[in-house]
Amino acid sequence: ETGVTQTPRHLVMGMTNKKSLKCEQHLGHNAMYWYKQSAKKPLELMFVYSLEERVENNSVPSRFSPECPNSSHLFLHLHTLQPEDSALYLCASSQTGESSYEQYFGPGTRLTVT
Amino acid sequence: QKEVEQNSGPLSVPEGAIASLNCTYSDRGSQSFFWYRQYSGKSPELIMSIYSNGDKEDGRFTAQLNKASQYVSLLIRDSQPSDSATYLCAVSNFNKFYFGSGTKLNVKP
């Protein structure tokens, strides 16, 4: 778990709050990802950053706003969330090049929206 | 059609038996294939990756890939109760990464 860290591990927020999730990778990778995992659903890819540029945005509502200031750090800014946004939010990193490499996940942030 | 299909299970096997987990995918351009293990309440942990047709063995785990059939499998030999988890199949085509819903495995002592 120390390769990719996430904070906080648990978060409870109201629908009018603003909060941020933080992810840091210590693996020297050049790509970072945000996933959402809801109960009994497959992992949903939200955002992909490669070389600090956003290369994927899978129709995620604007109440989720990612930020990647450098190749080691990734943030997910949250505002005016809905109860259905309650889920496990996972950060992952990988090294990409001519072919895809393995993704390594952080421990996740368990988010509850009240 | 889902990008990656897995039987949700649960798959129950006795301790010491071989557990066989299967996965099919739809994107013929997929280049990389992965198996992740996820314990309840934890994040996915990479256990195997495979990039070319055939078998790849790592300890008690063997991954098998057949690109013509768009089929990936994971065999777990000498299954242990600690192998009880949900196993996620993942398929990648450059930066596009697709996960299956996972197969829940129960290994009974």
mmCIF file of C-alpha atoms in Angstrom:
data_model
loop_
_atom_site.group_PDB
_atom_site.id
_atom_site.type_symbol
_atom_site.label_atom_id
_atom_site.label_comp_id
_atom_site.label_asym_id
_atom_site.label_seq_id
_atom_site.Cartn_x
_atom_site.Cartn_y
_atom_site.Cartn_z
ATOM 1 C CA GLU A 1 0.000 0.000 0.000
ATOM 2 C CA THR A 2 2.903 2.408 0.495
ATOM 3 C CA GLY A 3 3.464 2.776 -3.284
ATOM 4 C CA VAL A 4 0.257 4.780 -3.681
ATOM 5 C CA THR A 5 -1.199 6.644 -0.734
ATOM 6 C CA GLN A 6 -4.584 8.294 -0.389
ATOM 7 C CA THR A 7 -5.992 10.697 2.174
ATOM 8 C CA PRO A 8 -8.349 10.809 3.860
ATOM 9 C CA ARG A 9 -9.252 7.123 4.202
ATOM 10 C CA HIS A 10 -12.783 7.943 5.270
ATOM 11 C CA LEU A 11 -14.848 11.056 4.597
ATOM 12 C CA VAL A 12 -18.385 12.025 5.533
ATOM 13 C CA MET A 13 -19.672 15.191 3.947
ATOM 14 C CA GLY A 14 -22.924 17.017 3.477
ATOM 15 C CA MET A 15 -24.311 17.864 0.073
ATOM 16 C CA THR A 16 -23.307 21.511 0.409
ATOM 17 C CA ASN A 17 -19.717 20.874 1.515
ATOM 18 C CA LYS A 18 -16.521 21.205 -0.484
ATOM 19 C CA LYS A 19 -13.750 18.688 0.131
ATOM 20 C CA SER A 20 -10.737 17.299 -1.678
ATOM 21 C CA LEU A 21 -9.272 13.818 -1.971
ATOM 22 C CA LYS A 22 -5.512 13.490 -2.280
ATOM 23 C CA CYS A 23 -3.423 10.805 -3.923
ATOM 24 C CA GLU A 24 0.354 10.477 -4.023
ATOM 25 C CA GLN A 25 2.390 7.857 -5.848
ATOM 26 C CA HIS A 26 5.984 6.953 -4.974
ATOM 27 C CA LEU A 27 6.572 4.568 -7.889
ATOM 28 C CA GLY A 28 7.984 6.972 -10.481
ATOM 29 C CA HIS A 29 4.990 6.403 -12.757
ATOM 30 C CA ASN A 30 3.827 8.861 -15.406
ATOM 31 C CA ALA A 31 0.075 8.213 -15.384
ATOM 32 C CA MET A 32 -2.533 8.510 -12.636
ATOM 33 C CA TYR A 33 -6.182 7.538 -12.492
ATOM 34 C CA TRP A 34 -9.324 8.136 -10.447
ATOM 35 C CA TYR A 35 -11.875 5.314 -10.159
ATOM 36 C CA LYS A 36 -15.236 5.069 -8.448
ATOM 37 C CA GLN A 37 -16.348 1.758 -6.973
ATOM 38 C CA SER A 38 -19.972 1.462 -5.898
ATOM 39 C CA ALA A 39 -21.479 -1.615 -4.286
ATOM 40 C CA LYS A 40 -22.052 -4.479 -6.731
ATOM 41 C CA LYS A 41 -20.813 -2.422 -9.692
ATOM 42 C CA PRO A 42 -17.604 -2.700 -11.680
ATOM 43 C CA LEU A 43 -14.872 -0.162 -11.226
ATOM 44 C CA GLU A 44 -15.755 3.009 -13.108
ATOM 45 C CA LEU A 45 -12.871 4.940 -14.606
ATOM 46 C CA MET A 46 -13.402 8.645 -13.958
ATOM 47 C CA PHE A 47 -10.261 10.481 -15.031
ATOM 48 C CA VAL A 48 -6.865 9.668 -16.522
ATOM 49 C CA TYR A 49 -3.807 11.887 -16.400
ATOM 50 C CA SER A 50 -0.780 11.004 -18.494
ATOM 51 C CA LEU A 51 2.329 13.175 -18.182
ATOM 52 C CA GLU A 52 0.187 15.590 -16.145
ATOM 53 C CA GLU A 53 -2.304 16.111 -18.971
ATOM 54 C CA ARG A 54 -5.873 14.899 -18.687
ATOM 55 C CA VAL A 55 -6.375 12.329 -21.419
ATOM 56 C CA GLU A 56 -9.650 10.793 -20.323
ATOM 57 C CA ASN A 57 -12.836 12.149 -18.792
ATOM 58 C CA ASN A 58 -15.593 9.577 -18.827
ATOM 59 C CA SER A 59 -18.613 11.907 -18.720
ATOM 60 C CA VAL A 60 -18.135 12.593 -15.056
ATOM 61 C CA PRO A 61 -20.439 15.257 -13.533
ATOM 62 C CA SER A 62 -18.844 18.637 -13.052
ATOM 63 C CA ARG A 63 -19.249 18.364 -9.276
ATOM 64 C CA PHE A 64 -16.078 16.229 -9.508
ATOM 65 C CA SER A 65 -13.027 18.252 -10.514
ATOM 66 C CA PRO A 66 -9.604 16.615 -10.871
ATOM 67 C CA GLU A 67 -6.243 18.302 -10.545
ATOM 68 C CA CYS A 68 -2.805 16.914 -11.321
ATOM 69 C CA PRO A 69 -0.094 19.437 -10.350
ATOM 70 C CA ASN A 70 2.763 17.002 -11.076
ATOM 71 C CA SER A 71 3.296 13.351 -11.957
ATOM 72 C CA SER A 72 3.287 12.266 -8.305
ATOM 73 C CA HIS A 73 0.167 13.999 -7.034
ATOM 74 C CA LEU A 74 -3.485 13.816 -7.979
ATOM 75 C CA PHE A 75 -6.459 15.514 -6.370
ATOM 76 C CA LEU A 76 -10.192 15.112 -6.716
ATOM 77 C CA HIS A 77 -12.114 18.214 -5.661
ATOM 78 C CA LEU A 78 -15.689 17.563 -4.571
ATOM 79 C CA HIS A 79 -18.558 20.048 -4.283
ATOM 80 C CA THR A 80 -22.341 19.843 -4.000
ATOM 81 C CA LEU A 81 -22.300 16.051 -4.130
ATOM 82 C CA GLN A 82 -25.361 13.824 -4.115
ATOM 83 C CA PRO A 83 -26.050 10.810 -1.881
ATOM 84 C CA GLU A 84 -25.553 8.509 -4.894
ATOM 85 C CA ASP A 85 -21.940 9.700 -5.026
ATOM 86 C CA SER A 86 -21.252 7.719 -1.867
ATOM 87 C CA ALA A 87 -18.688 5.102 -2.877
ATOM 88 C CA LEU A 88 -15.087 3.988 -2.589
ATOM 89 C CA TYR A 89 -12.839 6.319 -4.584
ATOM 90 C CA LEU A 90 -9.648 4.701 -5.750
ATOM 91 C CA CYS A 91 -6.516 6.274 -7.121
ATOM 92 C CA ALA A 92 -4.118 4.276 -9.267
ATOM 93 C CA SER A 93 -0.866 4.884 -11.102
ATOM 94 C CA SER A 94 0.988 3.185 -13.929
ATOM 95 C CA GLN A 95 3.890 3.650 -16.289
ATOM 96 C CA THR A 96 2.679 3.989 -19.865
ATOM 97 C CA GLY A 97 4.619 3.892 -23.071
ATOM 98 C CA GLU A 98 4.255 1.876 -26.213
ATOM 99 C CA SER A 99 2.122 -0.625 -24.328
ATOM 100 C CA SER A 100 0.094 -0.431 -21.180
ATOM 101 C CA TYR A 101 1.624 -1.417 -17.894
ATOM 102 C CA GLU A 102 0.160 -2.566 -14.638
ATOM 103 C CA GLN A 103 -1.913 -0.214 -12.545
ATOM 104 C CA TYR A 104 -1.255 -0.050 -8.816
ATOM 105 C CA PHE A 105 -4.003 1.112 -6.526
ATOM 106 C CA GLY A 106 -4.034 3.147 -3.368
ATOM 107 C CA PRO A 107 -6.099 2.050 -0.353
ATOM 108 C CA GLY A 108 -9.037 4.220 -1.373
ATOM 109 C CA THR A 109 -11.204 6.857 0.278
ATOM 110 C CA ARG A 110 -14.571 5.668 1.556
ATOM 111 C CA LEU A 111 -16.899 8.621 0.907
ATOM 112 C CA THR A 112 -20.335 8.996 2.454
ATOM 113 C CA VAL A 113 -22.545 11.875 1.341
ATOM 114 C CA THR A 114 -25.320 12.739 3.781
ATOM 115 C CA GLN B 1 -22.346 -5.402 -24.384
ATOM 116 C CA LYS B 2 -19.956 -4.982 -21.497
ATOM 117 C CA GLU B 3 -16.296 -4.526 -22.308
ATOM 118 C CA VAL B 4 -15.260 -7.243 -19.875
ATOM 119 C CA GLU B 5 -17.536 -10.070 -18.746
ATOM 120 C CA GLN B 6 -17.059 -12.228 -15.687
ATOM 121 C CA ASN B 7 -19.318 -14.654 -13.876
ATOM 122 C CA SER B 8 -20.150 -12.976 -10.570
ATOM 123 C CA GLY B 9 -20.150 -16.254 -8.660
ATOM 124 C CA PRO B 10 -19.778 -17.092 -5.918
ATOM 125 C CA LEU B 11 -17.442 -19.856 -6.953
ATOM 126 C CA SER B 12 -16.978 -22.279 -4.087
ATOM 127 C CA VAL B 13 -14.056 -24.711 -4.025
ATOM 128 C CA PRO B 14 -12.680 -26.906 -1.234
ATOM 129 C CA GLU B 15 -9.280 -26.160 0.241
ATOM 130 C CA GLY B 16 -6.511 -27.700 -1.858
ATOM 131 C CA ALA B 17 -8.552 -27.761 -5.070
ATOM 132 C CA ILE B 18 -7.945 -25.816 -8.279
ATOM 133 C CA ALA B 19 -10.040 -22.678 -8.716
ATOM 134 C CA SER B 20 -10.697 -21.629 -12.311
ATOM 135 C CA LEU B 21 -11.777 -18.074 -13.039
ATOM 136 C CA ASN B 22 -12.779 -16.913 -16.504
ATOM 137 C CA CYS B 23 -13.132 -13.638 -18.348
ATOM 138 C CA THR B 24 -14.113 -12.570 -21.860
ATOM 139 C CA TYR B 25 -13.546 -9.183 -23.454
ATOM 140 C CA SER B 26 -14.952 -7.365 -26.462
ATOM 141 C CA ASP B 27 -12.154 -5.050 -27.693
ATOM 142 C CA ARG B 28 -9.993 -6.990 -30.158
ATOM 143 C CA GLY B 29 -7.382 -4.240 -29.943
ATOM 144 C CA SER B 30 -6.709 -5.020 -26.288
ATOM 145 C CA GLN B 31 -3.040 -5.542 -25.606
ATOM 146 C CA SER B 32 -2.659 -6.090 -21.892
ATOM 147 C CA PHE B 33 -4.551 -8.304 -19.490
ATOM 148 C CA PHE B 34 -4.530 -8.342 -15.727
ATOM 149 C CA TRP B 35 -5.955 -10.174 -12.762
ATOM 150 C CA TYR B 36 -6.552 -8.313 -9.523
ATOM 151 C CA ARG B 37 -7.594 -9.683 -6.148
ATOM 152 C CA GLN B 38 -9.811 -7.567 -3.924
ATOM 153 C CA TYR B 39 -10.578 -8.441 -0.345
ATOM 154 C CA SER B 40 -13.746 -7.012 1.148
ATOM 155 C CA GLY B 41 -13.256 -3.369 2.097
ATOM 156 C CA LYS B 42 -9.806 -3.224 0.493
ATOM 157 C CA SER B 43 -8.463 -1.923 -2.800
ATOM 158 C CA PRO B 44 -7.590 -4.172 -5.774
ATOM 159 C CA GLU B 45 -4.179 -5.828 -5.656
ATOM 160 C CA LEU B 46 -2.438 -6.861 -8.868
ATOM 161 C CA ILE B 47 -1.622 -10.569 -8.906
ATOM 162 C CA MET B 48 -0.959 -11.405 -12.565
ATOM 163 C CA SER B 49 -0.393 -9.681 -15.880
ATOM 164 C CA ILE B 50 -0.207 -11.323 -19.301
ATOM 165 C CA TYR B 51 0.503 -9.805 -22.686
ATOM 166 C CA SER B 52 0.826 -12.685 -25.180
ATOM 167 C CA ASN B 53 -1.106 -15.831 -26.007
ATOM 168 C CA GLY B 54 -0.449 -18.864 -23.871
ATOM 169 C CA ASP B 55 0.147 -19.527 -20.213
ATOM 170 C CA LYS B 56 2.043 -17.560 -17.608
ATOM 171 C CA GLU B 57 2.783 -19.127 -14.240
ATOM 172 C CA ASP B 58 3.673 -17.397 -10.980
ATOM 173 C CA GLY B 59 3.679 -19.623 -7.918
ATOM 174 C CA ARG B 60 0.207 -21.091 -7.438
ATOM 175 C CA PHE B 61 -1.267 -18.794 -10.087
ATOM 176 C CA THR B 62 -1.457 -19.429 -13.834
ATOM 177 C CA ALA B 63 -2.913 -16.904 -16.252
ATOM 178 C CA GLN B 64 -4.033 -18.067 -19.680
ATOM 179 C CA LEU B 65 -4.703 -15.842 -22.674
ATOM 180 C CA ASN B 66 -6.371 -16.670 -25.984
ATOM 181 C CA LYS B 67 -6.683 -13.523 -28.086
ATOM 182 C CA ALA B 68 -8.465 -15.309 -30.941
ATOM 183 C CA SER B 69 -11.240 -16.312 -28.544
ATOM 184 C CA GLN B 70 -10.959 -13.056 -26.551
ATOM 185 C CA TYR B 71 -10.658 -15.115 -23.413
ATOM 186 C CA VAL B 72 -8.530 -14.810 -20.285
ATOM 187 C CA SER B 73 -8.484 -17.176 -17.355
ATOM 188 C CA LEU B 74 -6.817 -17.522 -13.964
ATOM 189 C CA LEU B 75 -6.090 -20.848 -12.321
ATOM 190 C CA ILE B 76 -5.307 -21.007 -8.607
ATOM 191 C CA ARG B 77 -3.736 -24.285 -7.564
ATOM 192 C CA ASP B 78 -3.878 -25.637 -4.006
ATOM 193 C CA SER B 79 -6.517 -23.069 -3.097
ATOM 194 C CA GLN B 80 -6.336 -21.723 0.454
ATOM 195 C CA PRO B 81 -9.016 -20.054 2.588
ATOM 196 C CA SER B 82 -6.892 -16.885 2.343
ATOM 197 C CA ASP B 83 -7.576 -16.898 -1.422
ATOM 198 C CA SER B 84 -11.224 -16.125 -0.678
ATOM 199 C CA ALA B 85 -11.792 -12.745 -2.320
ATOM 200 C CA THR B 86 -13.243 -11.126 -5.410
ATOM 201 C CA TYR B 87 -11.077 -11.509 -8.515
ATOM 202 C CA LEU B 88 -11.217 -8.737 -11.078
ATOM 203 C CA CYS B 89 -10.243 -9.198 -14.693
ATOM 204 C CA ALA B 90 -8.900 -6.053 -16.385
ATOM 205 C CA VAL B 91 -8.172 -5.403 -20.032
ATOM 206 C CA SER B 92 -6.194 -2.507 -21.463
ATOM 207 C CA ASN B 93 -5.723 -0.852 -24.824
ATOM 208 C CA PHE B 94 -3.169 1.910 -24.202
ATOM 209 C CA ASN B 95 -4.781 4.315 -21.719
ATOM 210 C CA LYS B 96 -8.196 2.653 -21.902
ATOM 211 C CA PHE B 97 -8.615 0.332 -18.984
ATOM 212 C CA TYR B 98 -11.713 -1.804 -18.454
ATOM 213 C CA PHE B 99 -12.544 -3.908 -15.417
ATOM 214 C CA GLY B 100 -15.005 -6.732 -15.100
ATOM 215 C CA SER B 101 -17.462 -6.850 -12.221
ATOM 216 C CA GLY B 102 -15.418 -9.556 -10.557
ATOM 217 C CA THR B 103 -15.914 -13.168 -9.513
ATOM 218 C CA LYS B 104 -16.298 -13.899 -5.822
ATOM 219 C CA LEU B 105 -14.279 -16.953 -4.770
ATOM 220 C CA ASN B 106 -14.962 -18.873 -1.561
ATOM 221 C CA VAL B 107 -12.409 -21.476 -0.512
ATOM 222 C CA LYS B 108 -13.899 -23.740 2.143
ATOM 223 C CA PRO B 109 -11.597 -25.286 4.774
#
